[in-house]
XYZ file of C-alpha atoms in Angstrom:
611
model
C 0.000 0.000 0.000
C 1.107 3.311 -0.685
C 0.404 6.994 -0.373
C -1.504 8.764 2.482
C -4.828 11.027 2.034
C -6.711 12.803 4.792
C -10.441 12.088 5.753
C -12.938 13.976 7.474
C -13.634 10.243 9.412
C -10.333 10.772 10.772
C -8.779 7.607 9.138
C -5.870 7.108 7.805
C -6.225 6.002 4.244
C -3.742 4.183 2.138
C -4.141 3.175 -1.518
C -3.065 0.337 -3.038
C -1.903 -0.814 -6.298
C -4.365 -2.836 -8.660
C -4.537 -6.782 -9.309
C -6.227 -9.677 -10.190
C -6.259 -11.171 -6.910
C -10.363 -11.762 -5.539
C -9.260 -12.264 -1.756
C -7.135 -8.920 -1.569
C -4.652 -8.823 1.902
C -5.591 -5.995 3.802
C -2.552 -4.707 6.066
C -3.076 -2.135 8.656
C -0.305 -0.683 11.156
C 0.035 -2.717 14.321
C -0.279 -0.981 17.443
C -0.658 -3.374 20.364
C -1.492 -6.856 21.080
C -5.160 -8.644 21.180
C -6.577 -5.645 19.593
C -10.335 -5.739 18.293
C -10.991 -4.609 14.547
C -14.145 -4.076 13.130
C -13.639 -4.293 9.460
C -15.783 -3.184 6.806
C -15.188 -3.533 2.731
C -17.499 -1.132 0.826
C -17.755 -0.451 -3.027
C -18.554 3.361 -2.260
C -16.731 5.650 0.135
C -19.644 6.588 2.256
C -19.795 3.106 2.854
C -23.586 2.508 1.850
C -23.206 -0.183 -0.059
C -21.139 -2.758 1.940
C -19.206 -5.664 0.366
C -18.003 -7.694 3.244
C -18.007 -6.980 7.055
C -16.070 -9.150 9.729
C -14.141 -9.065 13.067
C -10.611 -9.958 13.053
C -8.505 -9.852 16.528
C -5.153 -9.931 17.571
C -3.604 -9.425 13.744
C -3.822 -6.008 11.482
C -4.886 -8.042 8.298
C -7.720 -8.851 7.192
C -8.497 -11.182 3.344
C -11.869 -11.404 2.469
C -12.950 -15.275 2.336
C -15.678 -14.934 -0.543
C -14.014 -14.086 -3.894
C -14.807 -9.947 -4.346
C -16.074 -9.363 -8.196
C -13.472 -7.044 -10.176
C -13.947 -3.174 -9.185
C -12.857 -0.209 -7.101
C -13.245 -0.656 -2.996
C -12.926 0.557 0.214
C -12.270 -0.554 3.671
C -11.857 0.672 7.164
C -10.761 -1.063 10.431
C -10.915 0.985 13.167
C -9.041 4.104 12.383
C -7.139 2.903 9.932
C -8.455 2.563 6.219
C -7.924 2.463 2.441
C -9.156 1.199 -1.276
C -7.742 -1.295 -3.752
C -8.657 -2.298 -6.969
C -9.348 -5.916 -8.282
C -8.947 -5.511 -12.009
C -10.422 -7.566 -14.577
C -7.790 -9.903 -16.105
C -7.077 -8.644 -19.933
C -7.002 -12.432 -21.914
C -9.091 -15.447 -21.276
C -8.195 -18.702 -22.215
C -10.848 -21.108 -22.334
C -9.255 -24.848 -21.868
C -11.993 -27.454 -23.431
C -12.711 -30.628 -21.445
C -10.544 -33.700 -21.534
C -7.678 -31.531 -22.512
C -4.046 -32.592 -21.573
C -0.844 -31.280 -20.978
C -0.121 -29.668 -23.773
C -2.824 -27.644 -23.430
C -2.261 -26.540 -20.264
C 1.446 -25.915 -20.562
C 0.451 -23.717 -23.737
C -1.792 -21.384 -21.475
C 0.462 -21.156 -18.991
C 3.143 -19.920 -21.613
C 1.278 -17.660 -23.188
C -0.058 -16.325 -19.737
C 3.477 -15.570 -18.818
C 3.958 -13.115 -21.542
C 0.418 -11.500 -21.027
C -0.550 -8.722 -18.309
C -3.195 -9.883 -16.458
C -4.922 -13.580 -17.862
C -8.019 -15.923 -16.815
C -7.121 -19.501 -17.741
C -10.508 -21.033 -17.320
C -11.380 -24.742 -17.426
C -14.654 -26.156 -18.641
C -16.186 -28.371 -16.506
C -15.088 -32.118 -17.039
C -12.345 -35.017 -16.100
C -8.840 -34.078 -17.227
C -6.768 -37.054 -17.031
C -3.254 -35.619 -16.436
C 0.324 -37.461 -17.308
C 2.474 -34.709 -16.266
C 5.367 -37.044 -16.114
C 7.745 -38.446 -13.314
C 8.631 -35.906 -10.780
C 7.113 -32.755 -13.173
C 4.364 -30.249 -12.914
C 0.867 -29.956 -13.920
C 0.573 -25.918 -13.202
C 4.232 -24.560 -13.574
C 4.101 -20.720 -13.552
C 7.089 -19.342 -13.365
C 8.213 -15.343 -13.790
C 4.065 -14.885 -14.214
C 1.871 -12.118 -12.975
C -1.683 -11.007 -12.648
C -2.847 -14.853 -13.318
C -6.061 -16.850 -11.958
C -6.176 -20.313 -13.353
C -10.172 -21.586 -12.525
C -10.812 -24.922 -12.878
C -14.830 -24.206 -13.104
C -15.987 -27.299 -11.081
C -13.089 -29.440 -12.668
C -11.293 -32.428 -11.857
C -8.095 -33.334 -12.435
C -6.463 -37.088 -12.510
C -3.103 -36.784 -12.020
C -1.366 -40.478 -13.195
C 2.446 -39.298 -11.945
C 4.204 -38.872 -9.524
C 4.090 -35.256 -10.062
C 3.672 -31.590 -8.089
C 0.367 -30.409 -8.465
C 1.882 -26.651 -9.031
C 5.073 -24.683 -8.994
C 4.981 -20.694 -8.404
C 8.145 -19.192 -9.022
C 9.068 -15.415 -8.803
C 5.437 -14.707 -9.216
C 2.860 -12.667 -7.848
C -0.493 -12.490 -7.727
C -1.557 -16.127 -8.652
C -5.359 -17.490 -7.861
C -5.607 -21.207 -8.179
C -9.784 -21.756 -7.284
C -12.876 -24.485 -8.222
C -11.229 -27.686 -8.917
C -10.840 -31.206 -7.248
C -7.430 -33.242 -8.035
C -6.885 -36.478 -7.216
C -3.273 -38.960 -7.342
C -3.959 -42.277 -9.298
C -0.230 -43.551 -9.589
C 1.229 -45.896 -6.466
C 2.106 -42.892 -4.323
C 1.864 -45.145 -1.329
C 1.427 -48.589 -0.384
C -0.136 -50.679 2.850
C -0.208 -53.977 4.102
C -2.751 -55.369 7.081
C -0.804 -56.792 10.335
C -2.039 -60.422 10.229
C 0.372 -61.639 13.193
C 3.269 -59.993 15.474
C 5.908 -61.561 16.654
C 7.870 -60.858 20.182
C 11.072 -60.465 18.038
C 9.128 -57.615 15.964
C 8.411 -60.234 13.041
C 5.062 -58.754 11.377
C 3.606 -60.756 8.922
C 1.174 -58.634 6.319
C -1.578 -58.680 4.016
C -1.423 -55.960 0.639
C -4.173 -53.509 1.512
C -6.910 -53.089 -1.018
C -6.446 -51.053 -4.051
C -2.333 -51.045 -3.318
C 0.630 -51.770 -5.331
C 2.563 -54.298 -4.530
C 6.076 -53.097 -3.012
C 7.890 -55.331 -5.105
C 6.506 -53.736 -8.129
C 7.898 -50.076 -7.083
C 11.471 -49.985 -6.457
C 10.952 -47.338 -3.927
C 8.789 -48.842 -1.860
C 11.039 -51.660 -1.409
C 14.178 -48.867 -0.500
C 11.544 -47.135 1.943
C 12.656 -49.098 5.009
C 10.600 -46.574 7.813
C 6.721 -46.684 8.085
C 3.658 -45.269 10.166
C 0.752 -47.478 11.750
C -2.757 -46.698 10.816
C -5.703 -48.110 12.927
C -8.593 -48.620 10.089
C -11.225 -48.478 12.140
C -11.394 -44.781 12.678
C -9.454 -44.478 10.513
C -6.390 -42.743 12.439
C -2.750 -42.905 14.034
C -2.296 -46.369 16.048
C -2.886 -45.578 19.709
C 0.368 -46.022 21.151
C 2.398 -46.610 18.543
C 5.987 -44.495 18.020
C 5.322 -42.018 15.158
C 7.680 -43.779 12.761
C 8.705 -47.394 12.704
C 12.053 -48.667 11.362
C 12.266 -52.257 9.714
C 15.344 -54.106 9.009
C 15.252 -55.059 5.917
C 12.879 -54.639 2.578
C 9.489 -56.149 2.322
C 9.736 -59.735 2.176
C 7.275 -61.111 -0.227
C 5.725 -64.291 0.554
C 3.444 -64.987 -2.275
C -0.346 -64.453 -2.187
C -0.034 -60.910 -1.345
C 1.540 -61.613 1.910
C 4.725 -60.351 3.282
C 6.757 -60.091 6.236
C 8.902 -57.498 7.899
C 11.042 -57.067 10.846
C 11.338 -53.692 13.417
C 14.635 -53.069 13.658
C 13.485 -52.588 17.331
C 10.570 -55.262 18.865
C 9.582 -52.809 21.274
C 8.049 -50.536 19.087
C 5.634 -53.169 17.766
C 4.567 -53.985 21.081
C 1.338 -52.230 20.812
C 0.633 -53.064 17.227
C -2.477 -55.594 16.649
C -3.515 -57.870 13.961
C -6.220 -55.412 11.662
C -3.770 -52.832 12.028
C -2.026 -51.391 9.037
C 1.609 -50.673 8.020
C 1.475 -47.263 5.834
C 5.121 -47.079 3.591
C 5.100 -43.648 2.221
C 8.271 -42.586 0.701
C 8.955 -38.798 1.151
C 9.126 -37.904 -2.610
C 11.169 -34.649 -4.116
C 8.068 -33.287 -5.574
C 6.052 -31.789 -2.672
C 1.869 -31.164 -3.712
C 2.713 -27.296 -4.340
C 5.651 -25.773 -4.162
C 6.043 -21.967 -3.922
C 9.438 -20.345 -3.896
C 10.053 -16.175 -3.876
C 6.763 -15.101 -4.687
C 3.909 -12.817 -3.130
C -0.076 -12.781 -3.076
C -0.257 -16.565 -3.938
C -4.370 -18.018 -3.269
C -5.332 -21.510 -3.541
C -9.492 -21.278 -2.775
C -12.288 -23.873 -3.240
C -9.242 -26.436 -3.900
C -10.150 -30.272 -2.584
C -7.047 -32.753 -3.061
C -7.828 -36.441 -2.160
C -4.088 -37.264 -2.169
C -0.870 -35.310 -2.641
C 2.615 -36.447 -3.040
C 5.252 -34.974 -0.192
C 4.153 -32.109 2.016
C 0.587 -30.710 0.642
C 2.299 -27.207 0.670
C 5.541 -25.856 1.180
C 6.851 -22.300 0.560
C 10.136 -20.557 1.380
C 10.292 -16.711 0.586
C 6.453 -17.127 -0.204
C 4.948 -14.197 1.218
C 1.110 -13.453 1.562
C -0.246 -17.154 1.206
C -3.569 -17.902 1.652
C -5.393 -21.073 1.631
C -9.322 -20.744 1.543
C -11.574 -23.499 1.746
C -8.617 -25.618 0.556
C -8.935 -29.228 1.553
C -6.953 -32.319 2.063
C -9.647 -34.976 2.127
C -9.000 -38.777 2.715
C -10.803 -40.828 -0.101
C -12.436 -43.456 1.552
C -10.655 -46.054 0.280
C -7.446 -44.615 1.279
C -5.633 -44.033 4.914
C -3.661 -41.140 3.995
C -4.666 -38.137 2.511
C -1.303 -36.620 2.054
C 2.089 -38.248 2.161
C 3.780 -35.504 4.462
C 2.364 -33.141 6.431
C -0.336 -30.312 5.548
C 1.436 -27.380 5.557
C 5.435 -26.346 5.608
C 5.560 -22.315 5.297
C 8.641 -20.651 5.708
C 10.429 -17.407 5.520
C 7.834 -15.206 4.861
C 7.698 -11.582 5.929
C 3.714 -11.769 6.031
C 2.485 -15.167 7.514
C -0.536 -17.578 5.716
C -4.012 -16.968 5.993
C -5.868 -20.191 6.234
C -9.322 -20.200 7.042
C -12.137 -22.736 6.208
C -10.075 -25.530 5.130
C -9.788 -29.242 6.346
C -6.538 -31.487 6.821
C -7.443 -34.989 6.987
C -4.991 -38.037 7.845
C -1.951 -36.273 7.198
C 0.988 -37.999 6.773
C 2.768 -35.581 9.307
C 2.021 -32.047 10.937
C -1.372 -30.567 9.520
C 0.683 -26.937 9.764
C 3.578 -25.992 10.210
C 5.171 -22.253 10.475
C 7.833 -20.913 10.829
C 11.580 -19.590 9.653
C 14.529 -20.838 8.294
C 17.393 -21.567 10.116
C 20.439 -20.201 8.945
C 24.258 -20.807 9.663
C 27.125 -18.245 10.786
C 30.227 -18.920 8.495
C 32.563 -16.753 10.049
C 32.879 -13.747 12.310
C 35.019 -11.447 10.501
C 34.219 -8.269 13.112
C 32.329 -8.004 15.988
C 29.237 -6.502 14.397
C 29.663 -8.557 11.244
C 28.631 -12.077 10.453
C 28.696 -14.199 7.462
C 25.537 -16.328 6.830
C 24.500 -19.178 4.979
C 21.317 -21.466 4.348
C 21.171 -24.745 5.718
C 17.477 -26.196 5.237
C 15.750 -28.118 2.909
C 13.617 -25.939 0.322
C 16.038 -23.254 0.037
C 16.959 -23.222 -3.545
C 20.796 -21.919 -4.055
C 19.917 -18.564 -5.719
C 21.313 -15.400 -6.175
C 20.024 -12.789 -2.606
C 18.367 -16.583 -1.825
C 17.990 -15.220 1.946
C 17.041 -11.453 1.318
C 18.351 -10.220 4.118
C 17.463 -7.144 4.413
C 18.452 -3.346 5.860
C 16.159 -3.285 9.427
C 15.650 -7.058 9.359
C 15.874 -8.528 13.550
C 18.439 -11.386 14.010
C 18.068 -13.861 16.442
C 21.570 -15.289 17.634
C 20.536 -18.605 19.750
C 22.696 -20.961 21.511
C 20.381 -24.648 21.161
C 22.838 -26.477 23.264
C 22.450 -24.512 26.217
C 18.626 -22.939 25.325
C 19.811 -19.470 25.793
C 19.522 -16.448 23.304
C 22.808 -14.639 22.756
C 21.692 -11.477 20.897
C 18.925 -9.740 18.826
C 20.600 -7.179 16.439
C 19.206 -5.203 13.733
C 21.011 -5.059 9.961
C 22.360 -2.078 8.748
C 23.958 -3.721 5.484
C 23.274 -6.524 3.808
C 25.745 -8.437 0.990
C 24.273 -11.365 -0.788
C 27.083 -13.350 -2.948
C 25.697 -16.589 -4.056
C 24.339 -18.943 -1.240
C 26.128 -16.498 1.400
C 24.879 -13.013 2.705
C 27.550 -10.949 4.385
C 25.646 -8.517 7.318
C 27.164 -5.502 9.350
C 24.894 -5.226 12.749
C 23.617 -2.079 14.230
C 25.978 -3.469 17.555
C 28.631 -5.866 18.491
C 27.476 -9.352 19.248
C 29.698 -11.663 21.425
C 31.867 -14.391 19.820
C 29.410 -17.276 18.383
C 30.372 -20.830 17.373
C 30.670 -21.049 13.263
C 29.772 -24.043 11.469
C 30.628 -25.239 7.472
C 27.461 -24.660 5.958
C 27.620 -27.923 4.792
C 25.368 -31.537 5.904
C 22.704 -31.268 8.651
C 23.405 -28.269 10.776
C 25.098 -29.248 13.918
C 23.155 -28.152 17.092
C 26.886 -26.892 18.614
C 26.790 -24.421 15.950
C 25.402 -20.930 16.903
C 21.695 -20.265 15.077
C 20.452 -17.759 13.574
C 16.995 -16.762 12.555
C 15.717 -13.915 10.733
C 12.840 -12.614 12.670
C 11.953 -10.202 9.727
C 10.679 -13.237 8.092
C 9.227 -15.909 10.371
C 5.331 -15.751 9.532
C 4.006 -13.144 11.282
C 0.524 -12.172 11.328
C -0.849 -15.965 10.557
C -4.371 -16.308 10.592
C -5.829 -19.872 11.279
C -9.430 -19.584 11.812
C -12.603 -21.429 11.045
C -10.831 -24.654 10.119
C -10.535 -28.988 11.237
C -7.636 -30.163 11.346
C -8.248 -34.424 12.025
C -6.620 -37.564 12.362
C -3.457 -36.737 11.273
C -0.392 -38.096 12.313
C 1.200 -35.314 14.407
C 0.460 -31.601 15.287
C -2.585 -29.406 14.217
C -0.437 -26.192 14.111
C 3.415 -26.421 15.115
C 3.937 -22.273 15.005
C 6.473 -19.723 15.809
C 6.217 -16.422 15.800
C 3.438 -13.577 16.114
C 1.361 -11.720 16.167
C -0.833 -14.887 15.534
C -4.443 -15.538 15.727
C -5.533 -19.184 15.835
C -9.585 -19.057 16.373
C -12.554 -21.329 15.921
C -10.817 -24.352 15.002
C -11.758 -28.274 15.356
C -8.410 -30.225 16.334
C -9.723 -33.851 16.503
C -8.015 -37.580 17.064
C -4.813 -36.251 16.164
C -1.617 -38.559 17.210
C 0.350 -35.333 18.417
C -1.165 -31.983 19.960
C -3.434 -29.831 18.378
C -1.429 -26.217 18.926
C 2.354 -26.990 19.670
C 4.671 -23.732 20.025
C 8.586 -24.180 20.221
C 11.520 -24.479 18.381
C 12.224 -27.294 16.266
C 15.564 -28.611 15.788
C 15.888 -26.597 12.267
C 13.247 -24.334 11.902
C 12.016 -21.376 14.280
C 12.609 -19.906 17.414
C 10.046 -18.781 19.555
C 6.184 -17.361 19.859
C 5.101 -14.161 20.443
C 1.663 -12.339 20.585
C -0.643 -15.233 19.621
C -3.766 -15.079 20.533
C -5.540 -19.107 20.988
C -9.266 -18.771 21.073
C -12.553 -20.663 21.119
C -11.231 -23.443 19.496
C -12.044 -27.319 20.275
C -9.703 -29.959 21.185
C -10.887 -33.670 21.547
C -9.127 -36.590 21.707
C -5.934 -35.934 20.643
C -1.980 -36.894 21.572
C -2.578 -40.461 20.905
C 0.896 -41.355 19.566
C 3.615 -42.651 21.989
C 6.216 -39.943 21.798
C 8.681 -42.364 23.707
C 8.937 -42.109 27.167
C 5.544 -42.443 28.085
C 5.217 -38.616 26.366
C 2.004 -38.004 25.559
C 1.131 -34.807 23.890
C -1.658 -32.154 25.627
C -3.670 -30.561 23.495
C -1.764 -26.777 23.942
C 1.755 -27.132 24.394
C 4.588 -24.142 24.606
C 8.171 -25.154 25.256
C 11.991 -24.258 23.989
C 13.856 -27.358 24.220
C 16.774 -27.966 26.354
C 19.062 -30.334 27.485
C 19.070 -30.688 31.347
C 19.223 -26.989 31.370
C 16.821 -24.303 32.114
C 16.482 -22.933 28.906
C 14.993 -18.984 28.589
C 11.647 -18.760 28.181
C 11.708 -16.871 25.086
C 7.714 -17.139 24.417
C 6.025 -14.336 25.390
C 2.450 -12.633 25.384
C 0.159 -15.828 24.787
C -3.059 -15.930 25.865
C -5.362 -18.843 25.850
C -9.069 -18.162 25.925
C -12.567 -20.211 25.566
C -10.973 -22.746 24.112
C -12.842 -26.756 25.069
C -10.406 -29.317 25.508
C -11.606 -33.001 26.376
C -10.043 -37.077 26.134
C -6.555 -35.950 26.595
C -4.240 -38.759 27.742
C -1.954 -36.772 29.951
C -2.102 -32.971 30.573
C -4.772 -30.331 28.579
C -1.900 -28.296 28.296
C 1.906 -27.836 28.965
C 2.877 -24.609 29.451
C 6.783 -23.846 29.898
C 9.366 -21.253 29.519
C 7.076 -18.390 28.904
C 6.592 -14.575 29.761
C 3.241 -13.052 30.014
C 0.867 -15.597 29.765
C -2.802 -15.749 30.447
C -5.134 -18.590 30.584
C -8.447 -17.955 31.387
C -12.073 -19.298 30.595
C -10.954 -22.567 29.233
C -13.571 -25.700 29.712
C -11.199 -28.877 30.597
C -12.871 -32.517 30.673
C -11.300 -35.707 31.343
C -7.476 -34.881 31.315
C -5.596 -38.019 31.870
C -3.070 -36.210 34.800
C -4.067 -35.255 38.040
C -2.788 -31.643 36.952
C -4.704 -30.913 33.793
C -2.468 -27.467 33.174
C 1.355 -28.136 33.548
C 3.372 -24.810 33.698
C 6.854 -24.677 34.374
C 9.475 -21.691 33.792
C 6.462 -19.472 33.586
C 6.477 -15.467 34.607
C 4.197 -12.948 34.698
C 0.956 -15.318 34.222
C -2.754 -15.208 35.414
C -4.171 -18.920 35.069
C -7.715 -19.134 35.745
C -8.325 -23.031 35.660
């Protein structure tokens, strides 16, 4: 947004620049935490005539969930307000039913080289060979672009990303189903377990057999499913290792061994080994680009992670939905959601995550290694995460960007600084501080980072101002929302039967540092945590921590409050609250927690708890 103009209201307008995008992001200035906005979208000035009206707490952003018809408006928010403009895209190209490839890699071409386009679908089956590890939407260098399927459905038979966004802005992928037809997976029934951690199997229905896939038979590392529900295996670690490659014993029975017995312990006979090799291709992959919609999108399978973005900034996922097909026990290889290094966070609201092969969501930023120390206020940085691609400025660092300098081995942070110069040479970005920062521990920037090694985290661009409201996250492997960052608003949501927590805040061993100014609201929580985390861990349905090792580690999370929220069938604690300042928990509604303590805190300060 851009310019300023008075208004006898008293608001303070900004205008912004024109696009195709229907679900515009409206930014205001942030002025405190848990803030109350009353937002209004208006096609006349006087506000007569009133397009969209909502509430939106915590976060100054708002992005219209119904699709806003090309034309001039205006909005207000409090004091704050503004117009944009949703133009009408210039070309149309009209793809016929039962189309191919070609056709759509033709419109996609000639949509690159356009300024503004409509690639609109008529409504049919497309039966899509895309190829091995290729693309069915790849839009790279593309701008002003909505691609409508019209009620479509596309058949994907590869092994094959759904889309691509490159260096792109302003993309709208809306109204169209896709489903996976190629052996993305494969399952076998537990007909017997042995005490050694012999299993012998039964191929699932509608499954290749492992032999017939080579990488199947190299996947050697599997999850449990319980069909019943179907969900996670009660009690069951959250990956199994076996010791060798599917046996096959003719008749569609095989046999495999856990490289340890005790992790089968709790498996049964009608339970099912999932083997679901993490492919390169994720779903959709979105790399350095802004103002990036996926809306009215349902996707009954998806190789990889469903969605992950570095340097995607201004995501949002509307009534986007990974459904389980019903003859299926997986409806997405990976997890839901992996979003990182953005300098504004996803918007996801009105979606569903179903069976996910990992996390349902996941936020947060990169972490990024120290090469060398060359001066006290200077630091040489380089990338060390999967999904950063090795471009030129790959990290954009940037002037007034916030550096986090943390120290995982002993849970302490050494230094915030702010950039005053940034260098980008290849992989590598050279940055002079605005002050001195004590000597840190430099790694190689090569391999896995190792947790000695001094991390560092650009704050600038770790999600903030998420929005997850109005969705169900269920039966997925792991976590509803694993977040960092803030200000965050996570509202009205449904986490059920999920084998890890619903909202989990800390810092993973690669990616993010801590939460700030999130605001967890009137949200449900049932029966959830069910996979054994080892050590008789269970996981509660709220859970804050930074991890440590025999250490008290700083309790860098600060500002959370936890409000109305229902929370029931928990096997251990509702929630887990550690090393955190300013916390309040208040109003909550807590049935059958499995521990005597339903609330945990620990390395807490400054908190009301009202139980």
């Amino acid at each position: 947004m851009v310019g300023k103009i008075s208004c006898v209201l008293c608001i303070s307008w900004s205008v912004s620049y024109a696009a195709v995008s229907p679900h515009p992001n409206i930014m205001w200035e942030f002025e405190k935490a848990f803030e109350s906005y009353r937002v209004e979208i208006a096609t006349d000035v006087e506000f007569k005539t009133v397009a969209d009206r909502d509430t939106i707490e915590n976060v100054a952003r708002y992005v219209p969930a119904q699709a806003l018809e090309p034309g001039v408006y205006y909005w207000r928010a409090g004091v704050h307000g503004g117009s944009f403009e949703i133009e009408t895209p210039q070309n149309e190209i009209v793809i016929p039913a039962g189309s191919g490839m070609k056709e759509i890699r033709a419109a996609l071409a000639a949509a690159k080289t356009s300024g503004s386009t409509c690639i609109r679908f008529e409504e049919g089956i497309y039966n899509l060979h895309p190829g091995f590890e290729s693309t069915v939407f790849e839009v790279h260098s593309t701008t002003n672009l909505i691609v409508d399927g019209g009620g479509a459905k596309f058949v994907i038979h590869d092994i094959a990303r759904l889309a691509e966004v490159k260096f792109s802005e302003h993309i709208t992928f809306r109204n169209f189903t896709v489903d996976y037809e190629g052996p993305v997976h494969t399952a076998a029934k537990v007909e017997s377990v042995a005490p050694d951690g012999t299993l012998e199997l039964s191929l699932w229905p509608g499954c290749a057999p492992p032999e017939t896939v080579p990488r199947f038979m190299e996947e050697q590392r599997g999850l449990f499913s319980d069909p019943a529900y179907p969900r996670m295996a009660e009690n069951v670690p959250l990956l199994v290792y076996m010791k060798e490659p599917w046996q096959p014993l003719g008749g569609g029975r095989y046999r495999l061994q856990a490289k340890k017995p005790g992790d089968v312990k709790n498996v049964k006979p009608g339970m099912v080994y999932v083997c679901a090799p993490r492919y390169v291709p994720q779903g959709i992959e979105l790399y350095h680009c802004e103002d990036i919609t996926f809306a009215d999108v349902t996707t009954y399978y998806l190789p990889g992670i469903g969605v992950v973005t570095a340097f995607a900034e201004d995501l949002k996922l509307i009534r986007f939905n990974i459904l389980r097909r019903r003859d299926r026990l997986l409806g997405v290889q990976n997890g839901g959601t992996n979003i990182h290094n953005a300098r504004i966070g996803p918007w996801i609201e009105g979606c569903r995550f179903e069976n996910t092969g990992d996390d349902c969501n996941h936020i947060s930023s990169l972490i990024l290694t120290p090469l060398e120390q060359p001066r006290p206020n200077t630091v040489v940085i380089s990338p060390q995460q999967p999904g950063v691609r090795g471009l030129p400025n790959d990290m954009d660092i940037r002037p007034g960007d916030t550096l986090a300098f943390f120290d995982r081995m002993q849970a302490k942070l050494v230094i915030e600084a702010h950039v005053v110069r940034s260098d980008p040479a290849g992989r590598n970005t050279r940055v002079e501080l605005d002050r001195d920062i004590p000597e840190i521990v430099c790694g190689t920037g090569k391999g896995n980072p190792d947790l000695k090694v001094t991390q560092v985290y650009n704050l600038s661009r770790s999600c903030g101002n998420f929005v997850f409201r109005n969705n169900a996250f269920v039966r997925g492997r792991r976590t509803g929302i694993l977040a960092k960052s803030g200000p965050g608003l996570i509202e009205n949501n449904r986490f059920e039967e999920l084998g890890g927590g619903g909202v989990e805040i800390f810092n993973a061993p690669y990616e993010g540092l801590y939460g700030h100014d999130i605001l967890i609201k009137d949200n449900l929580f049932r029966r959830g945590g069910l996979v054994d985390k080892g050590k008789s861990m269970r996981a509660p349905a709220i859970w804050t921590e930074m991890f440590h090792w025999g250490v008290t580690a700083d309790p860098l999370h600060r500002n959370l409050r936890i409000i109305g929220n229902d929370i029931s069938d928990y096997p251990a604690h509702a929630m887990e609250l550690c090393d955190v300042i300013g916390l309040v928990v208040e109003g909550n509604r807590i049935k059958n927690a499995g521990a005597d303590d339903p609330i945990r805190v620990e390395n807490v300060f400054d908190e009301t708890i009202v139980p």
